[in-house]
Amino acid sequence: MVPRDSRVTDGEYKAFCKGCRYSFPLHMDVESFTRSQPDVAYWLKGMRCPSCMKTGATLDFRVQPSVRGAVYFVTCTACQHPFSEKSSLEAFE
């Protein structure tokens, strides 16, 4: 859940789990992130959509629930189906 007053900086928010109230960052500034992490842009191009099975996605936002992992919320470039993908941040450091 993302509270209305949760903005930390421009493009960054604090979200929290409704079940355990654990808080974690939510990053909305995806343009600067993909520019600074070229591996992520390459990874998105090869991502397969679970709906149409075509490759290619755009990053909508990412959530970092732990230091070692992230969840990327993406949209298929072919059919516009939104889906999420878990990833280890170690691959992009």
PDB file of N, CA and C in Angstrom:
ATOM      1  N   MET A   1       0.844  -1.173   0.000  1.00  0.00           N
ATOM      2  CA  MET A   1       0.000   0.000   0.000  1.00  0.00           C
ATOM      3  C   MET A   1       0.892   1.240   0.000  1.00  0.00           C
ATOM      4  N   VAL A   2       0.469   2.251  -0.712  1.00  0.00           N
ATOM      5  CA  VAL A   2       1.218   3.506  -0.779  1.00  0.00           C
ATOM      6  C   VAL A   2       0.336   4.611  -0.208  1.00  0.00           C
ATOM      7  N   PRO A   3       0.656   5.106   0.993  1.00  0.00           N
ATOM      8  CA  PRO A   3      -0.134   6.194   1.576  1.00  0.00           C
ATOM      9  C   PRO A   3      -0.007   7.478   0.757  1.00  0.00           C
ATOM     10  N   ARG A   4      -0.997   8.347   0.837  1.00  0.00           N
ATOM     11  CA  ARG A   4      -0.994   9.597   0.062  1.00  0.00           C
ATOM     12  C   ARG A   4       0.168  10.516   0.416  1.00  0.00           C
ATOM     13  N   ASP A   5       0.590  10.540   1.653  1.00  0.00           N
ATOM     14  CA  ASP A   5       1.662  11.436   2.096  1.00  0.00           C
ATOM     15  C   ASP A   5       3.008  10.720   2.163  1.00  0.00           C
ATOM     16  N   SER A   6       3.231   9.740   1.309  1.00  0.00           N
ATOM     17  CA  SER A   6       4.422   8.897   1.414  1.00  0.00           C
ATOM     18  C   SER A   6       5.588   9.336   0.538  1.00  0.00           C
ATOM     19  N   ARG A   7       5.490  10.469  -0.131  1.00  0.00           N
ATOM     20  CA  ARG A   7       6.556  10.921  -1.021  1.00  0.00           C
ATOM     21  C   ARG A   7       7.799  11.276  -0.219  1.00  0.00           C
ATOM     22  N   VAL A   8       8.917  10.654  -0.580  1.00  0.00           N
ATOM     23  CA  VAL A   8      10.190  10.906   0.091  1.00  0.00           C
ATOM     24  C   VAL A   8      10.966  11.962  -0.687  1.00  0.00           C
ATOM     25  N   THR A   9      11.215  11.700  -1.956  1.00  0.00           N
ATOM     26  CA  THR A   9      11.846  12.652  -2.866  1.00  0.00           C
ATOM     27  C   THR A   9      11.096  12.562  -4.187  1.00  0.00           C
ATOM     28  N   ASP A  10      11.519  13.342  -5.147  1.00  0.00           N
ATOM     29  CA  ASP A  10      10.866  13.306  -6.454  1.00  0.00           C
ATOM     30  C   ASP A  10      11.018  11.916  -7.065  1.00  0.00           C
ATOM     31  N   GLY A  11       9.924  11.226  -7.275  1.00  0.00           N
ATOM     32  CA  GLY A  11       9.953   9.900  -7.874  1.00  0.00           C
ATOM     33  C   GLY A  11      10.121   8.756  -6.901  1.00  0.00           C
ATOM     34  N   GLU A  12      10.273   9.046  -5.612  1.00  0.00           N
ATOM     35  CA  GLU A  12      10.427   7.983  -4.619  1.00  0.00           C
ATOM     36  C   GLU A  12       9.370   8.108  -3.539  1.00  0.00           C
ATOM     37  N   TYR A  13       8.840   6.960  -3.173  1.00  0.00           N
ATOM     38  CA  TYR A  13       7.782   6.895  -2.166  1.00  0.00           C
ATOM     39  C   TYR A  13       8.088   5.780  -1.184  1.00  0.00           C
ATOM     40  N   LYS A  14       7.417   5.802  -0.059  1.00  0.00           N
ATOM     41  CA  LYS A  14       7.490   4.716   0.911  1.00  0.00           C
ATOM     42  C   LYS A  14       6.193   3.938   0.821  1.00  0.00           C
ATOM     43  N   ALA A  15       6.299   2.648   0.600  1.00  0.00           N
ATOM     44  CA  ALA A  15       5.139   1.763   0.584  1.00  0.00           C
ATOM     45  C   ALA A  15       5.268   0.828   1.780  1.00  0.00           C
ATOM     46  N   PHE A  16       4.187   0.150   2.104  1.00  0.00           N
ATOM     47  CA  PHE A  16       4.279  -0.811   3.201  1.00  0.00           C
ATOM     48  C   PHE A  16       3.333  -1.979   2.974  1.00  0.00           C
ATOM     49  N   CYS A  17       3.688  -3.096   3.583  1.00  0.00           N
ATOM     50  CA  CYS A  17       2.888  -4.313   3.502  1.00  0.00           C
ATOM     51  C   CYS A  17       1.679  -4.163   4.412  1.00  0.00           C
ATOM     52  N   LYS A  18       0.496  -4.449   3.893  1.00  0.00           N
ATOM     53  CA  LYS A  18      -0.720  -4.354   4.710  1.00  0.00           C
ATOM     54  C   LYS A  18      -0.743  -5.410   5.806  1.00  0.00           C
ATOM     55  N   GLY A  19      -0.109  -6.555   5.561  1.00  0.00           N
ATOM     56  CA  GLY A  19      -0.120  -7.640   6.531  1.00  0.00           C
ATOM     57  C   GLY A  19       0.800  -7.406   7.721  1.00  0.00           C
ATOM     58  N   CYS A  20       2.072  -7.087   7.441  1.00  0.00           N
ATOM     59  CA  CYS A  20       3.052  -6.980   8.531  1.00  0.00           C
ATOM     60  C   CYS A  20       3.526  -5.552   8.788  1.00  0.00           C
ATOM     61  N   ARG A  21       3.103  -4.591   7.960  1.00  0.00           N
ATOM     62  CA  ARG A  21       3.472  -3.175   8.091  1.00  0.00           C
ATOM     63  C   ARG A  21       4.954  -2.906   7.811  1.00  0.00           C
ATOM     64  N   TYR A  22       5.648  -3.830   7.157  1.00  0.00           N
ATOM     65  CA  TYR A  22       7.036  -3.621   6.751  1.00  0.00           C
ATOM     66  C   TYR A  22       7.067  -2.528   5.683  1.00  0.00           C
ATOM     67  N   SER A  23       7.942  -1.538   5.831  1.00  0.00           N
ATOM     68  CA  SER A  23       8.009  -0.455   4.845  1.00  0.00           C
ATOM     69  C   SER A  23       9.203  -0.660   3.915  1.00  0.00           C
ATOM     70  N   PHE A  24       9.046  -0.212   2.678  1.00  0.00           N
ATOM     71  CA  PHE A  24      10.085  -0.368   1.672  1.00  0.00           C
ATOM     72  C   PHE A  24       9.928   0.732   0.628  1.00  0.00           C
ATOM     73  N   PRO A  25      11.010   1.031  -0.112  1.00  0.00           N
ATOM     74  CA  PRO A  25      10.938   2.099  -1.111  1.00  0.00           C
ATOM     75  C   PRO A  25      10.244   1.658  -2.392  1.00  0.00           C
ATOM     76  N   LEU A  26       9.555   2.596  -3.005  1.00  0.00           N
ATOM     77  CA  LEU A  26       8.910   2.411  -4.302  1.00  0.00           C
ATOM     78  C   LEU A  26       9.491   3.491  -5.211  1.00  0.00           C
ATOM     79  N   HIS A  27      10.071   3.090  -6.320  1.00  0.00           N
ATOM     80  CA  HIS A  27      10.771   4.021  -7.212  1.00  0.00           C
ATOM     81  C   HIS A  27       9.965   4.244  -8.487  1.00  0.00           C
ATOM     82  N   MET A  28       9.585   5.486  -8.739  1.00  0.00           N
ATOM     83  CA  MET A  28       8.790   5.834  -9.912  1.00  0.00           C
ATOM     84  C   MET A  28       9.629   6.475 -11.021  1.00  0.00           C
ATOM     85  N   ASP A  29      10.826   6.950 -10.713  1.00  0.00           N
ATOM     86  CA  ASP A  29      11.675   7.601 -11.715  1.00  0.00           C
ATOM     87  C   ASP A  29      12.402   6.526 -12.522  1.00  0.00           C
ATOM     88  N   VAL A  30      11.688   5.917 -13.453  1.00  0.00           N
ATOM     89  CA  VAL A  30      12.244   4.789 -14.193  1.00  0.00           C
ATOM     90  C   VAL A  30      13.177   5.228 -15.322  1.00  0.00           C
ATOM     91  N   GLU A  31      13.011   6.430 -15.844  1.00  0.00           N
ATOM     92  CA  GLU A  31      13.877   6.897 -16.932  1.00  0.00           C
ATOM     93  C   GLU A  31      15.328   7.010 -16.488  1.00  0.00           C
ATOM     94  N   SER A  32      15.572   7.670 -15.372  1.00  0.00           N
ATOM     95  CA  SER A  32      16.953   7.809 -14.911  1.00  0.00           C
ATOM     96  C   SER A  32      17.512   6.463 -14.466  1.00  0.00           C
ATOM     97  N   PHE A  33      16.658   5.602 -13.926  1.00  0.00           N
ATOM     98  CA  PHE A  33      17.110   4.275 -13.502  1.00  0.00           C
ATOM     99  C   PHE A  33      17.556   3.441 -14.704  1.00  0.00           C
ATOM    100  N   THR A  34      16.766   3.413 -15.765  1.00  0.00           N
ATOM    101  CA  THR A  34      17.148   2.611 -16.935  1.00  0.00           C
ATOM    102  C   THR A  34      18.345   3.211 -17.671  1.00  0.00           C
ATOM    103  N   ARG A  35      18.517   4.537 -17.614  1.00  0.00           N
ATOM    104  CA  ARG A  35      19.709   5.154 -18.212  1.00  0.00           C
ATOM    105  C   ARG A  35      20.960   4.769 -17.431  1.00  0.00           C
ATOM    106  N   SER A  36      20.856   4.734 -16.108  1.00  0.00           N
ATOM    107  CA  SER A  36      22.028   4.426 -15.285  1.00  0.00           C
ATOM    108  C   SER A  36      22.292   2.925 -15.175  1.00  0.00           C
ATOM    109  N   GLN A  37      21.315   2.104 -15.537  1.00  0.00           N
ATOM    110  CA  GLN A  37      21.455   0.648 -15.470  1.00  0.00           C
ATOM    111  C   GLN A  37      21.161   0.047 -16.847  1.00  0.00           C
ATOM    112  N   PRO A  38      22.107   0.089 -17.780  1.00  0.00           N
ATOM    113  CA  PRO A  38      21.839  -0.408 -19.133  1.00  0.00           C
ATOM    114  C   PRO A  38      21.473  -1.889 -19.173  1.00  0.00           C
ATOM    115  N   ASP A  39      21.907  -2.665 -18.197  1.00  0.00           N
ATOM    116  CA  ASP A  39      21.546  -4.085 -18.149  1.00  0.00           C
ATOM    117  C   ASP A  39      20.045  -4.267 -17.973  1.00  0.00           C
ATOM    118  N   VAL A  40      19.404  -3.365 -17.253  1.00  0.00           N
ATOM    119  CA  VAL A  40      17.960  -3.455 -17.031  1.00  0.00           C
ATOM    120  C   VAL A  40      17.221  -3.227 -18.344  1.00  0.00           C
ATOM    121  N   ALA A  41      17.649  -2.249 -19.136  1.00  0.00           N
ATOM    122  CA  ALA A  41      17.017  -1.988 -20.429  1.00  0.00           C
ATOM    123  C   ALA A  41      17.150  -3.211 -21.337  1.00  0.00           C
ATOM    124  N   TYR A  42      18.301  -3.839 -21.332  1.00  0.00           N
ATOM    125  CA  TYR A  42      18.520  -5.051 -22.124  1.00  0.00           C
ATOM    126  C   TYR A  42      17.625  -6.183 -21.619  1.00  0.00           C
ATOM    127  N   TRP A  43      17.523  -6.337 -20.308  1.00  0.00           N
ATOM    128  CA  TRP A  43      16.688  -7.363 -19.680  1.00  0.00           C
ATOM    129  C   TRP A  43      15.218  -7.160 -20.054  1.00  0.00           C
ATOM    130  N   LEU A  44      14.759  -5.905 -20.067  1.00  0.00           N
ATOM    131  CA  LEU A  44      13.372  -5.606 -20.427  1.00  0.00           C
ATOM    132  C   LEU A  44      13.064  -5.988 -21.878  1.00  0.00           C
ATOM    133  N   LYS A  45      14.019  -5.780 -22.771  1.00  0.00           N
ATOM    134  CA  LYS A  45      13.809  -6.126 -24.185  1.00  0.00           C
ATOM    135  C   LYS A  45      13.606  -7.624 -24.378  1.00  0.00           C
ATOM    136  N   GLY A  46      14.234  -8.435 -23.535  1.00  0.00           N
ATOM    137  CA  GLY A  46      14.125  -9.886 -23.657  1.00  0.00           C
ATOM    138  C   GLY A  46      13.055 -10.510 -22.780  1.00  0.00           C
ATOM    139  N   MET A  47      12.347  -9.702 -22.014  1.00  0.00           N
ATOM    140  CA  MET A  47      11.333 -10.223 -21.098  1.00  0.00           C
ATOM    141  C   MET A  47      10.120 -10.733 -21.876  1.00  0.00           C
ATOM    142  N   ARG A  48       9.666 -11.941 -21.530  1.00  0.00           N
ATOM    143  CA  ARG A  48       8.531 -12.561 -22.224  1.00  0.00           C
ATOM    144  C   ARG A  48       7.234 -12.291 -21.470  1.00  0.00           C
ATOM    145  N   CYS A  49       6.238 -11.827 -22.193  1.00  0.00           N
ATOM    146  CA  CYS A  49       4.922 -11.532 -21.621  1.00  0.00           C
ATOM    147  C   CYS A  49       4.189 -12.840 -21.315  1.00  0.00           C
ATOM    148  N   PRO A  50       3.635 -12.988 -20.113  1.00  0.00           N
ATOM    149  CA  PRO A  50       2.890 -14.211 -19.787  1.00  0.00           C
ATOM    150  C   PRO A  50       1.550 -14.307 -20.515  1.00  0.00           C
ATOM    151  N   SER A  51       1.081 -13.212 -21.082  1.00  0.00           N
ATOM    152  CA  SER A  51      -0.206 -13.207 -21.770  1.00  0.00           C
ATOM    153  C   SER A  51      -0.079 -13.552 -23.257  1.00  0.00           C
ATOM    154  N   CYS A  52       0.752 -12.805 -23.985  1.00  0.00           N
ATOM    155  CA  CYS A  52       0.873 -13.023 -25.435  1.00  0.00           C
ATOM    156  C   CYS A  52       2.135 -13.786 -25.826  1.00  0.00           C
ATOM    157  N   MET A  53       3.056 -13.980 -24.879  1.00  0.00           N
ATOM    158  CA  MET A  53       4.313 -14.707 -25.075  1.00  0.00           C
ATOM    159  C   MET A  53       5.308 -13.995 -26.000  1.00  0.00           C
ATOM    160  N   LYS A  54       5.077 -12.741 -26.328  1.00  0.00           N
ATOM    161  CA  LYS A  54       6.035 -11.971 -27.119  1.00  0.00           C
ATOM    162  C   LYS A  54       7.042 -11.332 -26.171  1.00  0.00           C
ATOM    163  N   THR A  55       8.174 -10.908 -26.704  1.00  0.00           N
ATOM    164  CA  THR A  55       9.204 -10.303 -25.867  1.00  0.00           C
ATOM    165  C   THR A  55       9.171  -8.786 -25.972  1.00  0.00           C
ATOM    166  N   GLY A  56       9.603  -8.149 -24.891  1.00  0.00           N
ATOM    167  CA  GLY A  56       9.685  -6.696 -24.827  1.00  0.00           C
ATOM    168  C   GLY A  56       8.711  -6.122 -23.823  1.00  0.00           C
ATOM    169  N   ALA A  57       9.232  -5.287 -22.935  1.00  0.00           N
ATOM    170  CA  ALA A  57       8.401  -4.663 -21.908  1.00  0.00           C
ATOM    171  C   ALA A  57       8.962  -3.296 -21.562  1.00  0.00           C
ATOM    172  N   THR A  58       8.106  -2.443 -21.028  1.00  0.00           N
ATOM    173  CA  THR A  58       8.537  -1.146 -20.515  1.00  0.00           C
ATOM    174  C   THR A  58       8.352  -1.146 -19.008  1.00  0.00           C
ATOM    175  N   LEU A  59       9.258  -0.497 -18.325  1.00  0.00           N
ATOM    176  CA  LEU A  59       9.227  -0.446 -16.869  1.00  0.00           C
ATOM    177  C   LEU A  59       8.273   0.646 -16.405  1.00  0.00           C
ATOM    178  N   ASP A  60       7.309   0.271 -15.555  1.00  0.00           N
ATOM    179  CA  ASP A  60       6.361   1.233 -14.990  1.00  0.00           C
ATOM    180  C   ASP A  60       6.882   1.783 -13.667  1.00  0.00           C
ATOM    181  N   PHE A  61       7.262   0.898 -12.762  1.00  0.00           N
ATOM    182  CA  PHE A  61       7.897   1.273 -11.505  1.00  0.00           C
ATOM    183  C   PHE A  61       8.515   0.034 -10.891  1.00  0.00           C
ATOM    184  N   ARG A  62       9.365   0.246  -9.882  1.00  0.00           N
ATOM    185  CA  ARG A  62       9.991  -0.883  -9.202  1.00  0.00           C
ATOM    186  C   ARG A  62       9.857  -0.715  -7.704  1.00  0.00           C
ATOM    187  N   VAL A  63       9.769  -1.843  -7.038  1.00  0.00           N
ATOM    188  CA  VAL A  63       9.652  -1.883  -5.584  1.00  0.00           C
ATOM    189  C   VAL A  63      10.842  -2.666  -5.068  1.00  0.00           C
ATOM    190  N   GLN A  64      11.454  -2.169  -4.017  1.00  0.00           N
ATOM    191  CA  GLN A  64      12.627  -2.820  -3.458  1.00  0.00           C
ATOM    192  C   GLN A  64      12.319  -3.281  -2.034  1.00  0.00           C
ATOM    193  N   PRO A  65      11.676  -4.472  -1.882  1.00  0.00           N
ATOM    194  CA  PRO A  65      11.293  -4.934  -0.551  1.00  0.00           C
ATOM    195  C   PRO A  65      12.457  -5.429   0.297  1.00  0.00           C
ATOM    196  N   SER A  66      13.618  -5.677  -0.311  1.00  0.00           N
ATOM    197  CA  SER A  66      14.789  -6.090   0.455  1.00  0.00           C
ATOM    198  C   SER A  66      16.035  -5.503  -0.192  1.00  0.00           C
ATOM    199  N   VAL A  67      17.146  -5.610   0.496  1.00  0.00           N
ATOM    200  CA  VAL A  67      18.403  -5.071  -0.017  1.00  0.00           C
ATOM    201  C   VAL A  67      18.859  -5.842  -1.250  1.00  0.00           C
ATOM    202  N   ARG A  68      18.589  -7.128  -1.301  1.00  0.00           N
ATOM    203  CA  ARG A  68      19.075  -7.991  -2.375  1.00  0.00           C
ATOM    204  C   ARG A  68      18.099  -8.234  -3.519  1.00  0.00           C
ATOM    205  N   GLY A  69      16.885  -7.760  -3.423  1.00  0.00           N
ATOM    206  CA  GLY A  69      15.920  -8.072  -4.470  1.00  0.00           C
ATOM    207  C   GLY A  69      14.994  -6.923  -4.783  1.00  0.00           C
ATOM    208  N   ALA A  70      14.334  -7.045  -5.914  1.00  0.00           N
ATOM    209  CA  ALA A  70      13.381  -6.026  -6.341  1.00  0.00           C
ATOM    210  C   ALA A  70      12.267  -6.692  -7.133  1.00  0.00           C
ATOM    211  N   VAL A  71      11.145  -6.009  -7.198  1.00  0.00           N
ATOM    212  CA  VAL A  71      10.033  -6.442  -8.032  1.00  0.00           C
ATOM    213  C   VAL A  71       9.811  -5.333  -9.054  1.00  0.00           C
ATOM    214  N   TYR A  72       9.852  -5.711 -10.314  1.00  0.00           N
ATOM    215  CA  TYR A  72       9.672  -4.768 -11.405  1.00  0.00           C
ATOM    216  C   TYR A  72       8.256  -4.905 -11.943  1.00  0.00           C
ATOM    217  N   PHE A  73       7.529  -3.815 -11.999  1.00  0.00           N
ATOM    218  CA  PHE A  73       6.180  -3.798 -12.557  1.00  0.00           C
ATOM    219  C   PHE A  73       6.308  -3.233 -13.961  1.00  0.00           C
ATOM    220  N   VAL A  74       5.961  -4.046 -14.940  1.00  0.00           N
ATOM    221  CA  VAL A  74       6.208  -3.722 -16.338  1.00  0.00           C
ATOM    222  C   VAL A  74       4.930  -3.872 -17.164  1.00  0.00           C
ATOM    223  N   THR A  75       4.981  -3.363 -18.395  1.00  0.00           N
ATOM    224  CA  THR A  75       3.885  -3.500 -19.349  1.00  0.00           C
ATOM    225  C   THR A  75       4.450  -4.050 -20.650  1.00  0.00           C
ATOM    226  N   CYS A  76       3.801  -5.056 -21.197  1.00  0.00           N
ATOM    227  CA  CYS A  76       4.211  -5.660 -22.464  1.00  0.00           C
ATOM    228  C   CYS A  76       4.090  -4.614 -23.574  1.00  0.00           C
ATOM    229  N   THR A  77       5.122  -4.518 -24.409  1.00  0.00           N
ATOM    230  CA  THR A  77       5.083  -3.549 -25.504  1.00  0.00           C
ATOM    231  C   THR A  77       4.165  -4.009 -26.638  1.00  0.00           C
ATOM    232  N   ALA A  78       3.900  -5.307 -26.746  1.00  0.00           N
ATOM    233  CA  ALA A  78       3.055  -5.826 -27.828  1.00  0.00           C
ATOM    234  C   ALA A  78       1.566  -5.744 -27.505  1.00  0.00           C
ATOM    235  N   CYS A  79       1.157  -6.258 -26.327  1.00  0.00           N
ATOM    236  CA  CYS A  79      -0.279  -6.336 -26.015  1.00  0.00           C
ATOM    237  C   CYS A  79      -0.717  -5.420 -24.872  1.00  0.00           C
ATOM    238  N   GLN A  80       0.225  -4.681 -24.278  1.00  0.00           N
ATOM    239  CA  GLN A  80      -0.049  -3.738 -23.181  1.00  0.00           C
ATOM    240  C   GLN A  80      -0.525  -4.423 -21.900  1.00  0.00           C
ATOM    241  N   HIS A  81      -0.217  -5.708 -21.751  1.00  0.00           N
ATOM    242  CA  HIS A  81      -0.586  -6.450 -20.541  1.00  0.00           C
ATOM    243  C   HIS A  81       0.391  -6.085 -19.415  1.00  0.00           C
ATOM    244  N   PRO A  82      -0.110  -5.610 -18.263  1.00  0.00           N
ATOM    245  CA  PRO A  82       0.786  -5.319 -17.133  1.00  0.00           C
ATOM    246  C   PRO A  82       1.085  -6.604 -16.359  1.00  0.00           C
ATOM    247  N   PHE A  83       2.345  -6.754 -15.942  1.00  0.00           N
ATOM    248  CA  PHE A  83       2.734  -7.897 -15.121  1.00  0.00           C
ATOM    249  C   PHE A  83       3.953  -7.523 -14.298  1.00  0.00           C
ATOM    250  N   SER A  84       4.324  -8.384 -13.377  1.00  0.00           N
ATOM    251  CA  SER A  84       5.476  -8.098 -12.517  1.00  0.00           C
ATOM    252  C   SER A  84       6.503  -9.205 -12.660  1.00  0.00           C
ATOM    253  N   GLU A  85       7.734  -8.861 -12.356  1.00  0.00           N
ATOM    254  CA  GLU A  85       8.845  -9.797 -12.458  1.00  0.00           C
ATOM    255  C   GLU A  85       9.769  -9.573 -11.274  1.00  0.00           C
ATOM    256  N   LYS A  86      10.094 -10.645 -10.563  1.00  0.00           N
ATOM    257  CA  LYS A  86      11.042 -10.546  -9.447  1.00  0.00           C
ATOM    258  C   LYS A  86      12.448 -10.689 -10.000  1.00  0.00           C
ATOM    259  N   SER A  87      13.371  -9.991  -9.376  1.00  0.00           N
ATOM    260  CA  SER A  87      14.747 -10.039  -9.839  1.00  0.00           C
ATOM    261  C   SER A  87      15.700  -9.813  -8.683  1.00  0.00           C
ATOM    262  N   SER A  88      16.872 -10.381  -8.821  1.00  0.00           N
ATOM    263  CA  SER A  88      17.941 -10.143  -7.872  1.00  0.00           C
ATOM    264  C   SER A  88      18.697  -8.903  -8.311  1.00  0.00           C
ATOM    265  N   LEU A  89      18.917  -7.973  -7.403  1.00  0.00           N
ATOM    266  CA  LEU A  89      19.651  -6.745  -7.745  1.00  0.00           C
ATOM    267  C   LEU A  89      21.121  -7.013  -7.998  1.00  0.00           C
ATOM    268  N   GLU A  90      21.638  -8.147  -7.513  1.00  0.00           N
ATOM    269  CA  GLU A  90      23.049  -8.444  -7.698  1.00  0.00           C
ATOM    270  C   GLU A  90      23.423  -8.470  -9.178  1.00  0.00           C
ATOM    271  N   ALA A  91      22.494  -8.866 -10.034  1.00  0.00           N
ATOM    272  CA  ALA A  91      22.778  -8.936 -11.465  1.00  0.00           C
ATOM    273  C   ALA A  91      22.973  -7.556 -12.075  1.00  0.00           C
ATOM    274  N   PHE A  92      22.459  -6.517 -11.433  1.00  0.00           N
ATOM    275  CA  PHE A  92      22.506  -5.179 -12.011  1.00  0.00           C
ATOM    276  C   PHE A  92      23.433  -4.237 -11.258  1.00  0.00           C
ATOM    277  N   GLU A  93      24.276  -4.748 -10.384  1.00  0.00           N
ATOM    278  CA  GLU A  93      25.202  -3.881  -9.642  1.00  0.00           C
ATOM    279  C   GLU A  93      26.539  -3.812 -10.322  1.00  0.00           C
TER     280      GLU A  93
END
